PDB file of C-alpha atoms in Angstrom:
ATOM      1  CA  UNK A   1       7.883   4.071  21.441  1.00 67.00           C
ATOM      2  CA  UNK A   2      10.192   2.285  19.038  1.00 93.00           C
ATOM      3  CA  UNK A   3      13.466   4.161  18.361  1.00 97.00           C
ATOM      4  CA  UNK A   4      13.004   3.856  14.607  1.00 98.00           C
ATOM      5  CA  UNK A   5       9.500   5.302  14.649  1.00 98.00           C
ATOM      6  CA  UNK A   6      10.938   8.117  16.788  1.00 98.00           C
ATOM      7  CA  UNK A   7      13.541   8.709  14.055  1.00 98.00           C
ATOM      8  CA  UNK A   8      10.790   8.843  11.411  1.00 98.00           C
ATOM      9  CA  UNK A   9       8.822  11.343  13.535  1.00 98.00           C
ATOM     10  CA  UNK A  10      11.963  13.470  13.912  1.00 98.00           C
ATOM     11  CA  UNK A  11      12.259  13.507  10.115  1.00 98.00           C
ATOM     12  CA  UNK A  12       8.615  14.563   9.788  1.00 98.00           C
ATOM     13  CA  UNK A  13       9.212  17.427  12.219  1.00 98.00           C
ATOM     14  CA  UNK A  14      12.268  18.511  10.221  1.00 98.00           C
ATOM     15  CA  UNK A  15      10.131  18.640   7.094  1.00 97.00           C
ATOM     16  CA  UNK A  16       7.520  20.742   8.870  1.00 96.00           C
ATOM     17  CA  UNK A  17      10.193  23.183  10.121  1.00 97.00           C
ATOM     18  CA  UNK A  18      11.414  23.517   6.519  1.00 97.00           C
ATOM     19  CA  UNK A  19       7.910  24.515   5.425  1.00 95.00           C
ATOM     20  CA  UNK A  20       7.064  21.109   4.031  1.00 95.00           C
ATOM     21  CA  UNK A  21       4.582  18.320   4.641  1.00 95.00           C
ATOM     22  CA  UNK A  22       5.307  16.488   7.937  1.00 97.00           C
ATOM     23  CA  UNK A  23       5.887  12.929   6.785  1.00 98.00           C
ATOM     24  CA  UNK A  24       9.088  11.122   7.706  1.00 98.00           C
ATOM     25  CA  UNK A  25      10.577   7.723   7.083  1.00 98.00           C
ATOM     26  CA  UNK A  26      13.602   5.555   7.817  1.00 98.00           C
ATOM     27  CA  UNK A  27      14.905   2.368   6.205  1.00 98.00           C
ATOM     28  CA  UNK A  28      16.349  -0.048   8.759  1.00 98.00           C
ATOM     29  CA  UNK A  29      18.570  -3.079   8.194  1.00 98.00           C
ATOM     30  CA  UNK A  30      19.822  -5.282  11.045  1.00 97.00           C
ATOM     31  CA  UNK A  31      19.000  -2.655  13.665  1.00 97.00           C
ATOM     32  CA  UNK A  32      20.788   0.163  11.819  1.00 97.00           C
ATOM     33  CA  UNK A  33      19.263   3.078   9.915  1.00 98.00           C
ATOM     34  CA  UNK A  34      20.432   2.891   6.297  1.00 98.00           C
ATOM     35  CA  UNK A  35      18.547   5.952   5.142  1.00 98.00           C
ATOM     36  CA  UNK A  36      16.317   8.613   6.593  1.00 98.00           C
ATOM     37  CA  UNK A  37      14.167  11.136   4.835  1.00 98.00           C
ATOM     38  CA  UNK A  38      11.131  13.368   4.846  1.00 98.00           C
ATOM     39  CA  UNK A  39       8.676  14.726   2.345  1.00 97.00           C
ATOM     40  CA  UNK A  40      10.468  17.404   0.306  1.00 97.00           C
ATOM     41  CA  UNK A  41       7.941  18.094  -2.435  1.00 94.00           C
ATOM     42  CA  UNK A  42       7.546  21.728  -1.390  1.00 94.00           C
ATOM     43  CA  UNK A  43      11.154  22.385  -0.414  1.00 95.00           C
ATOM     44  CA  UNK A  44      12.628  20.896  -3.615  1.00 95.00           C
ATOM     45  CA  UNK A  45       9.702  21.442  -5.977  1.00 92.00           C
ATOM     46  CA  UNK A  46       9.698  17.681  -6.519  1.00 92.00           C
ATOM     47  CA  UNK A  47       6.849  15.501  -7.683  1.00 89.00           C
ATOM     48  CA  UNK A  48       8.313  12.317  -6.169  1.00 93.00           C
ATOM     49  CA  UNK A  49      10.127  13.146  -2.931  1.00 95.00           C
ATOM     50  CA  UNK A  50       7.698  11.706  -0.435  1.00 96.00           C
ATOM     51  CA  UNK A  51       9.186  10.674   2.921  1.00 97.00           C
ATOM     52  CA  UNK A  52       9.626   7.036   1.928  1.00 98.00           C
ATOM     53  CA  UNK A  53      11.180   7.905  -1.422  1.00 97.00           C
ATOM     54  CA  UNK A  54      13.599  10.339   0.248  1.00 98.00           C
ATOM     55  CA  UNK A  55      14.629   7.696   2.806  1.00 98.00           C
ATOM     56  CA  UNK A  56      15.255   5.166   0.026  1.00 97.00           C
ATOM     57  CA  UNK A  57      17.226   7.759  -1.934  1.00 96.00           C
ATOM     58  CA  UNK A  58      19.323   8.575   1.120  1.00 97.00           C
ATOM     59  CA  UNK A  59      19.950   4.881   1.811  1.00 97.00           C
ATOM     60  CA  UNK A  60      21.869   4.882  -1.444  1.00 94.00           C
ATOM     61  CA  UNK A  61      22.370   2.030  -3.820  1.00 94.00           C
ATOM     62  CA  UNK A  62      22.045  -1.251  -1.931  1.00 94.00           C
ATOM     63  CA  UNK A  63      22.087  -4.873  -3.084  1.00 94.00           C
ATOM     64  CA  UNK A  64      18.616  -6.392  -3.438  1.00 92.00           C
ATOM     65  CA  UNK A  65      19.460  -8.759  -0.563  1.00 95.00           C
ATOM     66  CA  UNK A  66      19.719  -5.787   1.828  1.00 97.00           C
ATOM     67  CA  UNK A  67      16.272  -4.445   0.943  1.00 96.00           C
ATOM     68  CA  UNK A  68      14.788  -7.937   1.263  1.00 97.00           C
ATOM     69  CA  UNK A  69      15.935  -7.959   4.923  1.00 97.00           C
ATOM     70  CA  UNK A  70      14.954  -4.384   5.764  1.00 98.00           C
ATOM     71  CA  UNK A  71      12.043  -2.676   7.479  1.00 98.00           C
ATOM     72  CA  UNK A  72      10.663   0.671   6.382  1.00 98.00           C
ATOM     73  CA  UNK A  73       9.225   2.933   9.076  1.00 98.00           C
ATOM     74  CA  UNK A  74       6.961   5.767   7.984  1.00 98.00           C
ATOM     75  CA  UNK A  75       4.847   8.240   9.914  1.00 98.00           C
ATOM     76  CA  UNK A  76       1.940   7.919   7.451  1.00 98.00           C
ATOM     77  CA  UNK A  77       0.379   5.115   5.432  1.00 98.00           C
ATOM     78  CA  UNK A  78       2.324   4.823   2.138  1.00 98.00           C
ATOM     79  CA  UNK A  79       0.713   6.194  -1.018  1.00 96.00           C
ATOM     80  CA  UNK A  80       0.572   4.090  -4.213  1.00 96.00           C
ATOM     81  CA  UNK A  81       3.902   5.522  -5.470  1.00 96.00           C
ATOM     82  CA  UNK A  82       5.768   4.692  -2.261  1.00 97.00           C
ATOM     83  CA  UNK A  83       4.030   1.320  -2.092  1.00 98.00           C
ATOM     84  CA  UNK A  84       5.351   0.593  -5.578  1.00 97.00           C
ATOM     85  CA  UNK A  85       8.907   1.333  -4.452  1.00 97.00           C
ATOM     86  CA  UNK A  86       8.490  -0.885  -1.383  1.00 98.00           C
ATOM     87  CA  UNK A  87       7.265  -3.726  -3.607  1.00 98.00           C
ATOM     88  CA  UNK A  88       9.908  -3.122  -6.277  1.00 96.00           C
ATOM     89  CA  UNK A  89      12.734  -3.498  -3.774  1.00 96.00           C
ATOM     90  CA  UNK A  90      11.102  -6.354  -1.880  1.00 97.00           C
ATOM     91  CA  UNK A  91      11.006  -4.688   1.531  1.00 98.00           C
ATOM     92  CA  UNK A  92       9.179  -7.292   3.620  1.00 98.00           C
ATOM     93  CA  UNK A  93       7.961  -5.183   6.556  1.00 98.00           C
ATOM     94  CA  UNK A  94       6.509  -1.683   6.953  1.00 98.00           C
ATOM     95  CA  UNK A  95       5.779  -0.015  10.280  1.00 98.00           C
ATOM     96  CA  UNK A  96       3.219   2.777   9.851  1.00 98.00           C
ATOM     97  CA  UNK A  97       2.911   5.592  12.371  1.00 98.00           C
ATOM     98  CA  UNK A  98      -0.718   6.215  11.472  1.00 98.00           C
ATOM     99  CA  UNK A  99      -3.393   5.583   8.862  1.00 98.00           C
ATOM    100  CA  UNK A 100      -6.284   7.575  10.333  1.00 97.00           C
ATOM    101  CA  UNK A 101      -5.704  10.788   8.356  1.00 96.00           C
ATOM    102  CA  UNK A 102      -4.792   8.947   5.141  1.00 95.00           C
ATOM    103  CA  UNK A 103      -5.140   5.300   4.213  1.00 96.00           C
ATOM    104  CA  UNK A 104      -2.618   4.632   1.485  1.00 95.00           C
ATOM    105  CA  UNK A 105      -2.141   1.468  -0.531  1.00 97.00           C
ATOM    106  CA  UNK A 106      -1.805  -0.856   2.450  1.00 97.00           C
ATOM    107  CA  UNK A 107      -4.047  -3.436   0.764  1.00 98.00           C
ATOM    108  CA  UNK A 108      -1.543  -3.705  -2.109  1.00 98.00           C
ATOM    109  CA  UNK A 109       1.294  -4.226   0.341  1.00 98.00           C
ATOM    110  CA  UNK A 110      -0.640  -6.958   2.184  1.00 98.00           C
ATOM    111  CA  UNK A 111      -1.700  -8.637  -1.076  1.00 98.00           C
ATOM    112  CA  UNK A 112       1.970  -8.875  -1.986  1.00 98.00           C
ATOM    113  CA  UNK A 113       3.014 -10.448   1.308  1.00 98.00           C
ATOM    114  CA  UNK A 114       4.401  -7.376   3.052  1.00 98.00           C
ATOM    115  CA  UNK A 115       3.977  -7.426   6.829  1.00 98.00           C
ATOM    116  CA  UNK A 116       2.201  -4.252   7.955  1.00 98.00           C
ATOM    117  CA  UNK A 117       2.215  -2.932  11.504  1.00 98.00           C
ATOM    118  CA  UNK A 118       0.001   0.116  12.101  1.00 98.00           C
ATOM    119  CA  UNK A 119       0.826   1.867  15.367  1.00 97.00           C
ATOM    120  CA  UNK A 120      -1.651   4.787  15.160  1.00 96.00           C
ATOM    121  CA  UNK A 121       0.716   6.903  17.227  1.00 98.00           C
ATOM    122  CA  UNK A 122      -1.089   9.966  18.664  1.00 97.00           C
ATOM    123  CA  UNK A 123       1.797  12.302  17.797  1.00 97.00           C
ATOM    124  CA  UNK A 124       1.730  11.204  14.142  1.00 98.00           C
ATOM    125  CA  UNK A 125      -2.048  11.631  13.975  1.00 98.00           C
ATOM    126  CA  UNK A 126      -2.003  15.081  15.582  1.00 97.00           C
ATOM    127  CA  UNK A 127       0.845  16.286  13.365  1.00 97.00           C
ATOM    128  CA  UNK A 128      -1.053  15.333  10.195  1.00 96.00           C
ATOM    129  CA  UNK A 129      -4.454  16.564  11.429  1.00 96.00           C
ATOM    130  CA  UNK A 130      -2.931  19.949  12.265  1.00 96.00           C
ATOM    131  CA  UNK A 131      -1.132  20.171   8.924  1.00 96.00           C
ATOM    132  CA  UNK A 132      -4.151  19.109   6.840  1.00 95.00           C
ATOM    133  CA  UNK A 133      -6.401  21.559   8.700  1.00 95.00           C
ATOM    134  CA  UNK A 134      -3.964  24.448   8.169  1.00 95.00           C
ATOM    135  CA  UNK A 135      -2.900  23.523   4.604  1.00 92.00           C
ATOM    136  CA  UNK A 136      -5.660  21.655   2.762  1.00 90.00           C
ATOM    137  CA  UNK A 137      -4.504  22.720  -0.712  1.00 87.00           C
ATOM    138  CA  UNK A 138      -0.920  21.560  -0.116  1.00 84.00           C
ATOM    139  CA  UNK A 139      -2.143  18.280   1.334  1.00 87.00           C
ATOM    140  CA  UNK A 140      -4.494  17.615  -1.582  1.00 82.00           C
ATOM    141  CA  UNK A 141      -1.691  18.363  -4.029  1.00 78.00           C
ATOM    142  CA  UNK A 142       0.578  15.903  -2.225  1.00 74.00           C
ATOM    143  CA  UNK A 143      -1.920  13.040  -2.518  1.00 74.00           C
ATOM    144  CA  UNK A 144      -2.906  13.902  -6.090  1.00 72.00           C
ATOM    145  CA  UNK A 145      -6.371  15.326  -5.426  1.00 73.00           C
TER     146      UNK A 145
END
């Protein structure tokens, strides 16, 4: 497994241990992690801190040229909000751990020229299936249902 997807999975596991939703993400530029994060909606009472948003926040302020050469790794297919951030900053490539439990706005990413790689990693799938089964109300809240 790719080291950066492993880092995103580690973030997801951290979120789960904190009592949150197990979705993790890392932003990578030239083989180096700029920012890592995990879903913190429950932990911080936030409406926007999905894994991708947290990773971008933790990457800090970067020149547009950095984002345009970066890859975002996420354990779950990005929702419309996270997709918007990816498009806003011009991130050209997204590696997705899985899209079986939730298919986000991948079509929007593709329509805007973003390269998408879906791994469908068994660990990512199992982590989300277990969480959704045990916490349907929290999951539905997270995806706006």
